Short mmCIF file of C-alpha atoms in Angstrom, two decimals:
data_model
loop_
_atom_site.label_atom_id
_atom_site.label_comp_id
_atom_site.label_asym_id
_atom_site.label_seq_id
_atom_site.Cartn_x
_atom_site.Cartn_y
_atom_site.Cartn_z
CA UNK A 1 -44.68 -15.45 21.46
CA UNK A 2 -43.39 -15.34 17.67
CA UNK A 3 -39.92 -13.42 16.99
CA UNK A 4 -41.40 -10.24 15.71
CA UNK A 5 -43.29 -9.97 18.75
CA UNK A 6 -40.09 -10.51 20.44
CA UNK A 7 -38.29 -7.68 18.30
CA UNK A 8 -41.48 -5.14 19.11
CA UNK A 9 -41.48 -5.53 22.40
CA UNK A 10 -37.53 -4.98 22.24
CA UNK A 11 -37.59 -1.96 20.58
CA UNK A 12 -40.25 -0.53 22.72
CA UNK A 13 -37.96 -1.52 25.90
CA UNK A 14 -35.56 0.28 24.06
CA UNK A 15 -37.63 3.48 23.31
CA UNK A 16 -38.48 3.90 26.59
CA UNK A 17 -35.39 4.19 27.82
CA UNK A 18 -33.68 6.06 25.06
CA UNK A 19 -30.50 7.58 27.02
CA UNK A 20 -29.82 3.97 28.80
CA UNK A 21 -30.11 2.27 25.65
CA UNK A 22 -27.66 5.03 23.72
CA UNK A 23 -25.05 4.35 26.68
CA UNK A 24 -25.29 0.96 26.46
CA UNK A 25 -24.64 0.75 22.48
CA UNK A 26 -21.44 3.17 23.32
CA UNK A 27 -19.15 0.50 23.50
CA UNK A 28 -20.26 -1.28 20.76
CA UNK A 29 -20.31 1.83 18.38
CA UNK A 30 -16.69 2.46 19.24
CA UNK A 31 -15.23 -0.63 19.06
CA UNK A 32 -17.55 -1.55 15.54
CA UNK A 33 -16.59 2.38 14.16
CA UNK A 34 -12.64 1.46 15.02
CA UNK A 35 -12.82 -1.53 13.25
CA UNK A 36 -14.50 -0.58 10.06
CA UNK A 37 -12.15 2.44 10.24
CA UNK A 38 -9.04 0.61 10.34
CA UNK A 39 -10.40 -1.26 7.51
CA UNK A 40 -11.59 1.12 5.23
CA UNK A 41 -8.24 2.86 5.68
CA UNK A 42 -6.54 -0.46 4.83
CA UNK A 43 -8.33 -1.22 1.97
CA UNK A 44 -8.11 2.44 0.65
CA UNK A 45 -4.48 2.16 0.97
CA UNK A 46 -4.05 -1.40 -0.75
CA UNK A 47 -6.06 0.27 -3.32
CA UNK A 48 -4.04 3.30 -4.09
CA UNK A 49 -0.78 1.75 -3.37
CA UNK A 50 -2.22 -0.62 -6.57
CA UNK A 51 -3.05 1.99 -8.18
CA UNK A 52 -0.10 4.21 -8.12
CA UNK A 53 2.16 1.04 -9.10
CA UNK A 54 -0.21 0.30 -12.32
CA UNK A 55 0.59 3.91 -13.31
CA UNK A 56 3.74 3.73 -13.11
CA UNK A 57 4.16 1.22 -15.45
CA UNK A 58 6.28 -0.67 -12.63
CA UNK A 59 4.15 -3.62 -12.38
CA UNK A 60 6.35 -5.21 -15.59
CA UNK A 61 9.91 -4.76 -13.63
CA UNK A 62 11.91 -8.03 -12.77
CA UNK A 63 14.77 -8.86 -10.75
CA UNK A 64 17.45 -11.53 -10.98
CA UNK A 65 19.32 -11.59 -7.35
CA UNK A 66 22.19 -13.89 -6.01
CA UNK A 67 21.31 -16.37 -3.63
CA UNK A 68 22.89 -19.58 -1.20
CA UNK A 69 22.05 -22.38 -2.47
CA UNK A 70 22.10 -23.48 1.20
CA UNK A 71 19.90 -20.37 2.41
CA UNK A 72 23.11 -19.55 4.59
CA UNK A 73 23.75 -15.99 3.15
CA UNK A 74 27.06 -15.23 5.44
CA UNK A 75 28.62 -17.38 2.69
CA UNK A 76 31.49 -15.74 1.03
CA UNK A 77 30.78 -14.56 -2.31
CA UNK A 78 33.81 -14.83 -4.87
CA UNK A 79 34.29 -12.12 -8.23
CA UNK A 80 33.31 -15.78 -9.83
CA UNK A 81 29.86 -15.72 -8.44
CA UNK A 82 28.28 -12.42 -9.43
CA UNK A 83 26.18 -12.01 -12.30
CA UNK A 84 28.38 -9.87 -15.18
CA UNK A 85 27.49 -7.81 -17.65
CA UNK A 86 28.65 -9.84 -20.25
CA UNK A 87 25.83 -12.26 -19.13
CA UNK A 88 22.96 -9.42 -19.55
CA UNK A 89 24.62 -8.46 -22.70
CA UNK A 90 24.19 -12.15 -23.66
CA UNK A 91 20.65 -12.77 -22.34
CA UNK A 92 19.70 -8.95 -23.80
CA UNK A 93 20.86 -10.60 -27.36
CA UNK A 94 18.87 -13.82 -27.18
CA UNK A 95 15.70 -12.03 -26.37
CA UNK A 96 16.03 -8.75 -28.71
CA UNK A 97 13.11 -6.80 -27.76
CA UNK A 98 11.61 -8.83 -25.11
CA UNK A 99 13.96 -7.12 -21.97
CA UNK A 100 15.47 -3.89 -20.66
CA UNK A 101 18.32 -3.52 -18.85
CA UNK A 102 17.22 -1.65 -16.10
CA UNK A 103 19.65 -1.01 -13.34
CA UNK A 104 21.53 2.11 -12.37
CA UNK A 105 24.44 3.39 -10.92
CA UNK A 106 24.88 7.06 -9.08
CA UNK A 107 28.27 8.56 -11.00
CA UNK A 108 27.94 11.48 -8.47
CA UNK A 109 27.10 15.06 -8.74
CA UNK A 110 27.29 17.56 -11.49
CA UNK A 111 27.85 21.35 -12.28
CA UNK A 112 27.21 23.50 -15.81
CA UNK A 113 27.23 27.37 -16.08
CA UNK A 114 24.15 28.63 -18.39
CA UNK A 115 24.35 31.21 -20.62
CA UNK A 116 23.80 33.43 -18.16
CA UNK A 117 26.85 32.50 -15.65
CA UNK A 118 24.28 30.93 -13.26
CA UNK A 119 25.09 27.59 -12.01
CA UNK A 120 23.02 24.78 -12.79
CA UNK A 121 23.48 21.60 -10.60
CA UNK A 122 22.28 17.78 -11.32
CA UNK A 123 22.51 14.47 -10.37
CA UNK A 124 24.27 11.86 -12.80
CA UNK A 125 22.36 8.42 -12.72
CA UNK A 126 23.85 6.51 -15.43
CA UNK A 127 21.57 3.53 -16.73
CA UNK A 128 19.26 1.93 -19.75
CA UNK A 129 15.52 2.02 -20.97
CA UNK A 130 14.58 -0.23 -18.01
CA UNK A 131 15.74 1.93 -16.19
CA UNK A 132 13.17 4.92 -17.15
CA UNK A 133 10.44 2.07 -15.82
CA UNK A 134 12.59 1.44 -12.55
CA UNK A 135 11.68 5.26 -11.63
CA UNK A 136 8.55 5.59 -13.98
CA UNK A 137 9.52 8.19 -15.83
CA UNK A 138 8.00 9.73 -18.24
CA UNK A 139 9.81 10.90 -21.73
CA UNK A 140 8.21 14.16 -23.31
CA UNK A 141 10.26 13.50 -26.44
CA UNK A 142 13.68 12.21 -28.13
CA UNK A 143 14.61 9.08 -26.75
CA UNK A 144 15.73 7.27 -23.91
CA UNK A 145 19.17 6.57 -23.27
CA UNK A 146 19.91 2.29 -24.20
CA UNK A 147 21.47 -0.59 -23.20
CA UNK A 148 23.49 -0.20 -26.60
CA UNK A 149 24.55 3.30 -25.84
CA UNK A 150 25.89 1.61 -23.08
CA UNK A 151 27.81 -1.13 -25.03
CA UNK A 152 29.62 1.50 -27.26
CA UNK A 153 29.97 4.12 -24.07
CA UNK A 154 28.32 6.86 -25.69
CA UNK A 155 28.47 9.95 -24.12
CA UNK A 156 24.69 10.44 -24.53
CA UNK A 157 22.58 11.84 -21.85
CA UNK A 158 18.71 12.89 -21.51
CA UNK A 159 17.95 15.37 -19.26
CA UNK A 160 14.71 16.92 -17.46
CA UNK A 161 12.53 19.56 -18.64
CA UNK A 162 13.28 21.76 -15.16
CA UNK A 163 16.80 21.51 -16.81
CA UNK A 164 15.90 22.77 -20.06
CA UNK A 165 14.41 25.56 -18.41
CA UNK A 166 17.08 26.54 -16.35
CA UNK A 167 20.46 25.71 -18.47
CA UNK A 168 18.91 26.87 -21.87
CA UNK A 169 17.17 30.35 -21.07
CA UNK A 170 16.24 31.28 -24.33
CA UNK A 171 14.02 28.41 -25.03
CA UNK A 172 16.44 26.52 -27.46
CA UNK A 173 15.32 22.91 -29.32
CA UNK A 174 17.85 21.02 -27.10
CA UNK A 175 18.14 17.51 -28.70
CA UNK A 176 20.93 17.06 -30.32
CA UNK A 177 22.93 20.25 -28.21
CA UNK A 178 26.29 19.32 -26.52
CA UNK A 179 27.00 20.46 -22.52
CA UNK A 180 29.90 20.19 -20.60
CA UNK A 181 29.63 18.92 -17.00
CA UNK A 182 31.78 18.78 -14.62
CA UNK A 183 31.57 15.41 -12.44
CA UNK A 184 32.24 15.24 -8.62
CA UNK A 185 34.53 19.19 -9.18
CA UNK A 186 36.59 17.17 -11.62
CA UNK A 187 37.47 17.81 -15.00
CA UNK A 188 34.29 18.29 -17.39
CA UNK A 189 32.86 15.71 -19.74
CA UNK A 190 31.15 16.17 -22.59
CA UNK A 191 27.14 15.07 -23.47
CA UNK A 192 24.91 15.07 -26.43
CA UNK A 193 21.25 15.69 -25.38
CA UNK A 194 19.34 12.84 -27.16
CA UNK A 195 16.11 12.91 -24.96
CA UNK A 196 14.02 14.99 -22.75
CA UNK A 197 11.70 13.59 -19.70
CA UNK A 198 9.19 14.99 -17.53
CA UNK A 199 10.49 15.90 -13.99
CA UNK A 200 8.19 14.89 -11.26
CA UNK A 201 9.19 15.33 -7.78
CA UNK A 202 7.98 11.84 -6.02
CA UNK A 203 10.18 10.05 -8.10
CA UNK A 204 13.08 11.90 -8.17
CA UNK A 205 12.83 13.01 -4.19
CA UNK A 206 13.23 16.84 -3.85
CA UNK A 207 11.99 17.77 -0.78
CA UNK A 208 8.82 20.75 -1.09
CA UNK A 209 9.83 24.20 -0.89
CA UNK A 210 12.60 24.70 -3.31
CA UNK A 211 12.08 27.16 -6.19
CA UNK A 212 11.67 25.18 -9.74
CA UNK A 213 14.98 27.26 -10.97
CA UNK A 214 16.69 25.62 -8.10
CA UNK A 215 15.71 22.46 -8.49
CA UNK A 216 18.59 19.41 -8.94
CA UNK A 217 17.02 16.62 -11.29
CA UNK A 218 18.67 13.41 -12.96
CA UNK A 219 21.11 13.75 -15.62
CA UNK A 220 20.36 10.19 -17.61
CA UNK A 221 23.42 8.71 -19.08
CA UNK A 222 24.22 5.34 -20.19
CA UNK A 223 25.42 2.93 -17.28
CA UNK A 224 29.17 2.27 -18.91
CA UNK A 225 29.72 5.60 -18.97
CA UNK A 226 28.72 6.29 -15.43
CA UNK A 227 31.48 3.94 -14.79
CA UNK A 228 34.24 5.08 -16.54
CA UNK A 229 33.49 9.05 -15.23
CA UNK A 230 33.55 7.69 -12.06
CA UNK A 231 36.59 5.37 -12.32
CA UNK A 232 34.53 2.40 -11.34
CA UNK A 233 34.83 -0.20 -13.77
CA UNK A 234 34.62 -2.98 -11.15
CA UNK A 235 30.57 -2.07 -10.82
CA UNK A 236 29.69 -4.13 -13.46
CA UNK A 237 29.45 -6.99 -11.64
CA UNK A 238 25.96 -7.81 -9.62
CA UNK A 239 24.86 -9.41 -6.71
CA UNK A 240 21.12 -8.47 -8.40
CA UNK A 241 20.43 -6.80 -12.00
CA UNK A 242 16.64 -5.55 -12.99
CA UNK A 243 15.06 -5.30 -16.30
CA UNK A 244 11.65 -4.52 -17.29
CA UNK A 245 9.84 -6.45 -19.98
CA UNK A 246 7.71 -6.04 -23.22
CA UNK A 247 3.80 -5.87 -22.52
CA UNK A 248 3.50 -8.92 -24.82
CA UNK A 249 5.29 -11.35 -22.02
CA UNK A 250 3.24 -12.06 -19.22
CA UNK A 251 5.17 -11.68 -15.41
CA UNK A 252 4.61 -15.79 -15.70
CA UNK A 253 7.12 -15.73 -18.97
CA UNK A 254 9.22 -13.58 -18.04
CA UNK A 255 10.20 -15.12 -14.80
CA UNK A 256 10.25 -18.46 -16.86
CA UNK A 257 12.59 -16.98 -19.41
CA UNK A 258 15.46 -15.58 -16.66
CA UNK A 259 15.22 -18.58 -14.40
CA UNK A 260 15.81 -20.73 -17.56
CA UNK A 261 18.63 -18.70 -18.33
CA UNK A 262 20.32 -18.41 -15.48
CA UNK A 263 20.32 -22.06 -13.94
CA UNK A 264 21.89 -22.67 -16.74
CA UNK A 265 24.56 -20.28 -15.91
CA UNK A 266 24.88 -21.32 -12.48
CA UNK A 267 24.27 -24.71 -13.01
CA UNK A 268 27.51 -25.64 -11.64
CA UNK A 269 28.12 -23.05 -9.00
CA UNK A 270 28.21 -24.94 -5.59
CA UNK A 271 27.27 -21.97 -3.17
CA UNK A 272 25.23 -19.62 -5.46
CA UNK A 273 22.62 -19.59 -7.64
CA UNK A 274 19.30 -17.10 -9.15
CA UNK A 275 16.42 -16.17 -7.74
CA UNK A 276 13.77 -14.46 -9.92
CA UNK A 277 10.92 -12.40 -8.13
CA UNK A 278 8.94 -9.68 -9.96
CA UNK A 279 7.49 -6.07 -8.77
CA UNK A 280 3.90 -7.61 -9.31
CA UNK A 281 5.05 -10.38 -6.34
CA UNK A 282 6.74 -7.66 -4.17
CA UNK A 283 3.25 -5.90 -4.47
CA UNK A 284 1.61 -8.64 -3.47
CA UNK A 285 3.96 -9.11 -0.60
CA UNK A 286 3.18 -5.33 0.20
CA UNK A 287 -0.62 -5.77 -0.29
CA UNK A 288 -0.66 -8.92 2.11
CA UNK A 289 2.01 -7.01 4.75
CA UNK A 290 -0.80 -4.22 4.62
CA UNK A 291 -3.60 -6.89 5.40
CA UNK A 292 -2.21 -8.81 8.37
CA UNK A 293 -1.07 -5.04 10.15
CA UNK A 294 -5.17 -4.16 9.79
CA UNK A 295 -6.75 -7.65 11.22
CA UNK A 296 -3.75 -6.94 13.63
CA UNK A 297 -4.96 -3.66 14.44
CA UNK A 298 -8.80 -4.56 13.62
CA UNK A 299 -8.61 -7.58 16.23
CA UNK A 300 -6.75 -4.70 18.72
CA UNK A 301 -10.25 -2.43 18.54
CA UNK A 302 -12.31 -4.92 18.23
CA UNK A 303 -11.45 -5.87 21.87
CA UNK A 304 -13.62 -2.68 22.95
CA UNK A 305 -16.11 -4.79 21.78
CA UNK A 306 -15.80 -7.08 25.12
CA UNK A 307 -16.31 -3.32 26.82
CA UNK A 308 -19.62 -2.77 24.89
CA UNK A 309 -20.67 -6.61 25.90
CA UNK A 310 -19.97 -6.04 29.70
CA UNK A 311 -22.11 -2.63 29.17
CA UNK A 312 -24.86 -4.50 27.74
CA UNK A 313 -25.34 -7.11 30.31
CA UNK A 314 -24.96 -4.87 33.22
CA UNK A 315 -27.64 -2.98 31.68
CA UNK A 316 -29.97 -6.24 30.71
CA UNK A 317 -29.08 -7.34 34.03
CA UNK A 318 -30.60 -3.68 35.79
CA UNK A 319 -33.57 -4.64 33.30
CA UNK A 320 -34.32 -7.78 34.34
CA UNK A 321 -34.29 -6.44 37.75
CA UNK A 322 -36.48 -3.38 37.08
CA UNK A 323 -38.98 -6.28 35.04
CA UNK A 324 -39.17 -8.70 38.03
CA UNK A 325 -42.96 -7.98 38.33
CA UNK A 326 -43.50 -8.17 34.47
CA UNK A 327 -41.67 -11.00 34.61
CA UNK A 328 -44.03 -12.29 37.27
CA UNK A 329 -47.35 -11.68 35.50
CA UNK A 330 -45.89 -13.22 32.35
CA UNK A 331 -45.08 -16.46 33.83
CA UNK A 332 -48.22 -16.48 35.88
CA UNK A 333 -50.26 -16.21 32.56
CA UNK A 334 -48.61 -18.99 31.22
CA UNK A 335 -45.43 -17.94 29.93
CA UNK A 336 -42.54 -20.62 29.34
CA UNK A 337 -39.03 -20.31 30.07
CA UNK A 338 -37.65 -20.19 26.73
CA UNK A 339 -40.09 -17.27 25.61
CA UNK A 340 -38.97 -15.32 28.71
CA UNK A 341 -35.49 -16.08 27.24
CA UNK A 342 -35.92 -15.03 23.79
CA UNK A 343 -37.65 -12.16 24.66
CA UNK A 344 -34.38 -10.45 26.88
CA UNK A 345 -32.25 -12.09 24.13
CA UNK A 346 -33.47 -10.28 21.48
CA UNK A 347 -33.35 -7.45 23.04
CA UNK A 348 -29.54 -7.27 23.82
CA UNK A 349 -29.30 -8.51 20.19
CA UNK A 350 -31.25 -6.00 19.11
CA UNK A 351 -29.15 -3.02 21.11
CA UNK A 352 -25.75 -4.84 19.77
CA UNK A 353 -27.30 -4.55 16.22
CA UNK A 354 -28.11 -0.96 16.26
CA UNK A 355 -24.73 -0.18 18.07
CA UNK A 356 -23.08 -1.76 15.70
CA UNK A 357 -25.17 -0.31 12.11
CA UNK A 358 -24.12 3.41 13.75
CA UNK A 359 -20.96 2.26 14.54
CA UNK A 360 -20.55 1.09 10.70
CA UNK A 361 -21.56 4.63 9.48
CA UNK A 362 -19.17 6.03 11.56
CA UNK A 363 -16.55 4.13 10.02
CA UNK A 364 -17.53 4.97 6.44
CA UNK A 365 -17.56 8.23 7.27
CA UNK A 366 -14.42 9.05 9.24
CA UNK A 367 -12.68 6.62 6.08
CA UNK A 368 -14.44 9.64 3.31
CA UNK A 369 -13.21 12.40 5.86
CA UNK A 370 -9.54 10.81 5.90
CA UNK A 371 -9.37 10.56 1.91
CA UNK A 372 -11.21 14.52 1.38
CA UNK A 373 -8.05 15.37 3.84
CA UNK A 374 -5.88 12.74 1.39
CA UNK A 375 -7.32 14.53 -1.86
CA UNK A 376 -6.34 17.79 -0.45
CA UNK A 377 -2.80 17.13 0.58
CA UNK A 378 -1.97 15.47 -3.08
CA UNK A 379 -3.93 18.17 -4.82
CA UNK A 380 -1.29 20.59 -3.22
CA UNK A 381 1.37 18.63 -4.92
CA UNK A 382 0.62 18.21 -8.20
CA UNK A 383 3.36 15.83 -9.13
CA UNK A 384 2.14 13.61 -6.57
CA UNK A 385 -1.59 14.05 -8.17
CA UNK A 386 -0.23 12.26 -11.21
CA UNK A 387 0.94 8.92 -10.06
CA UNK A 388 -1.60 9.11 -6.78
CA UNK A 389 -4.55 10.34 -8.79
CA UNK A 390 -7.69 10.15 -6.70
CA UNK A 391 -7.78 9.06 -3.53
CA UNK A 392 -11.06 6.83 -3.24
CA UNK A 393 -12.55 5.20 -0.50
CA UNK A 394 -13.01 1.42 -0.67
CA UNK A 395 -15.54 0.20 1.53
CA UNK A 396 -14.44 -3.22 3.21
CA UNK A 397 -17.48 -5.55 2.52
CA UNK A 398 -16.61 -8.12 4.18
CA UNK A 399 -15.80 -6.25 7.39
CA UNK A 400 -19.18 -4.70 7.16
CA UNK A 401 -20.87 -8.25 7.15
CA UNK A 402 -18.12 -9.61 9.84
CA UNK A 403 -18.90 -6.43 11.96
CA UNK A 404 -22.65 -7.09 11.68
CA UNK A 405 -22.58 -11.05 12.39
CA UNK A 406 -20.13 -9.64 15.67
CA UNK A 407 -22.64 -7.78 17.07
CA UNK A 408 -25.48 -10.34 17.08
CA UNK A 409 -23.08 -12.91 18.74
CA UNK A 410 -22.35 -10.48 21.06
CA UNK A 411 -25.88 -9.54 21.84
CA UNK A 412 -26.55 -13.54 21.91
CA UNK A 413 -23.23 -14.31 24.67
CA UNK A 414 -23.99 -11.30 26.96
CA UNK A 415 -27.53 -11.11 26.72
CA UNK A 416 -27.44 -14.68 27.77
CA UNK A 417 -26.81 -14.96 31.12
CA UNK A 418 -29.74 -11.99 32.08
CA UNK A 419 -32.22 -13.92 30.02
CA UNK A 420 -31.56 -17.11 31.86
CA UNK A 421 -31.74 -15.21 35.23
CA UNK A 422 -35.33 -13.54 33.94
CA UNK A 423 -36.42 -17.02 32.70
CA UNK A 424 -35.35 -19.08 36.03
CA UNK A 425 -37.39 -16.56 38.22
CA UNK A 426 -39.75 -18.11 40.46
CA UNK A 427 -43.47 -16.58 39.24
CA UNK A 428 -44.60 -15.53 43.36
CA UNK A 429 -41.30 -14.47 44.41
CA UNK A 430 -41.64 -11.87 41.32
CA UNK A 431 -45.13 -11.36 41.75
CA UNK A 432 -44.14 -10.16 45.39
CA UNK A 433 -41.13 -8.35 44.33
CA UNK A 434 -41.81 -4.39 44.57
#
């Protein structure tokens, strides 16, 4: 008997005996639809989690971080050890152009009183350009605050466009406008306004609900000058410092560039030196961490599979059984062993396949019904629409094709064991069996 004959004969076993067969590909559905599922939903978030960080501009932040030289980091670290400023300011000069200092600092909390005796509050984050990459944000126009306002401790700030809104009422130009703030209740400090940026609400992490008037956004100053307000001139030391880097520097070069740099500094420091990683390495940590918690979960469902398998041989097994007289006038006519075989064979591969094509379809489509429920819930926040954009599924190929090559083996290992029982039956004990 050739194989299509095998698979016609299958699939008219399985027609006639349409509810059985449907029960019998449950398990397999389930345990196929869980897996591409999980996947789909893995993938989709790998992908947007990619995407978000390419949006942000993020992807060309590096840090330089203390570490032991002997791994053992309950070391004591000495004042000696920590990276200073006066080595940023040093590495910033040799490569004019090329880096941005892009730490921060918190100097605390701020008050003003508009025009119109209402109180505006903010939050003072003192820092440099890199640091506008650090939280992705976005300048609508002026300019940012720098790593040489910071040098010279200029009391230079830029501020949101919620604050605009709420501290100047009549719609004033506000670059180059002075405001007083007081710091932490104390006494108030003076600004110029040098820059405005666009507030978005993921980034700066103001909880939903809260009127735009009420809103508290960043107050951008340089990171000296966060310092000195705060009385905390020992912060410019650092156990890690970040800067972003020029487009024309690959992640490669810049790494290169800082590690050069600062083995050189360190070069003679027993207990400490440098380690370099950049965002586009903790992504791919993050995008790997994602992949091992989906085979983790994928190999979880996929044990339902073993369910389905069970299913299908106790169900080949009630066929064989229901067959015995078939079985008996097949043999009797001349039919060998290993056609008897491949004929229940192909069947439970057969009922695995199909299980497992619906149970693929139900993947893909409970993975487009999570991301229309995705695209709805960042739709409703629009900030969130702009560095999320659209949530699209991404369909994990080679799931699909693992998933599919699963369910034949698993037709092939259960339907085994009935096929060798149908194929070892003695022709006149069949013949007689009613």
């Amino acid at each position: 008997m050739s194989f299509w004959e095998n698979i016609k004969m299958a699939l008219g076993a399985i027609k006639s005996n349409k509810m059985r067969s449907l029960l019998t590909m449950l398990g397999i559905i389930i345990g196929i639809s869980a897996v591409i599922t999980i996947t789909t939903l893995g993938n989709t978030l790998k992908s947007t989690f990619n995407n978000a960080m390419s949006l942000t501009g993020s992807s060309n932040l590096i840090m330089a971080q203390l570490y032991p030289n002997d791994g053992d980091y309950d070391i004591d670290i000495d004042i000696s050890d920590y990276i200073t400023m006066d080595m940023v300011e040093e590495f910033m000069d040799k490569y004019p152009g090329k880096f941005y200092f892009g730490s921060d600092t918190s100097a605390g909390e701020g008050t003003l009183i508009n025009s119109k005796n209402n109180t505006v509050n903010v939050s003072i984050l003192g820092g440099a350009e890199g640091t506008f990459d650090s939280y992705a944000i976005k300048m609508l126009y002026g300019r940012k605050v720098t790593f040489r306002d910071s040098l010279e401790s200029r009391h230079t700030c830029v501020v949101s466009d919620v604050f605009v809104e709420q501290y100047f009422k009549n719609k004033e130009e506000p670059i180059g406008k002075q405001i007083s703030v007081t710091v932490n209740e104390s006494l108030p400090v003076d600004f110029t306004i040098i820059g405005v940026y666009k507030y978005n609400e993921m980034i700066m992490g103001n909880s939903g609900g809260v009127k735009r008037e009420d809103l508290k956004t960043n107050l951008i100053i340089p990171y000296s000058v966060a310092l000195e307000v705060n009385n905390r001139y020992r912060d410019d030391l650092f156990y890690s410092v970040i800067f972003s880097f020029d487009k024309s520097l690959t992640p490669e070069e810049a790494t290169s560039t800082l590690e050069d740099f600062f083995s050189e500094k360190y070069e003679y420091n027993k207990n400490w030196g440098v380690k370099v990683v950049t965002n586009e390495q903790l992504m791919s940590v993050m995008s790997t961490a994602i992949n091992i918690v989906t085979v983790i979960i994928s190999v979880i469902a996929a044990l339902s599979l073993i369910v389905g398998g069970v299913g299908v041989m106790n169900i080949m097994l009630v066929s064989v059984t229901e067959r015995t007289r078939e079985i008996g006038i097949r043999k009797a006519l001349g039919a060998k062993k290993k056609t008897i075989k491949g004929q229940f064979v192909t069947e439970a591969i057969i009922i695995c396949l199909i299980g497992g094509i619906i149970g693929i379809l139900l993947g893909l489509l409970n993975g487009e019904l999570v991301a229309i429920i995705a695209n709805k819930i960042v739709a409703s926040q629009p900030d969130y629409a702009d560095l999320l954009g659209n949530v699209k599924v991404s369909p994990p190929v080679g799931g699909i094709i693992i998933s599919l090559i699963f369910s034949t083996l698993t037709g092939v290992f259960f339907g085994l064991y009935p096929a060798s029982k149908a194929a070892k039956m003695n022709p006149i004990d069949a013949l007689r069996y009613d």
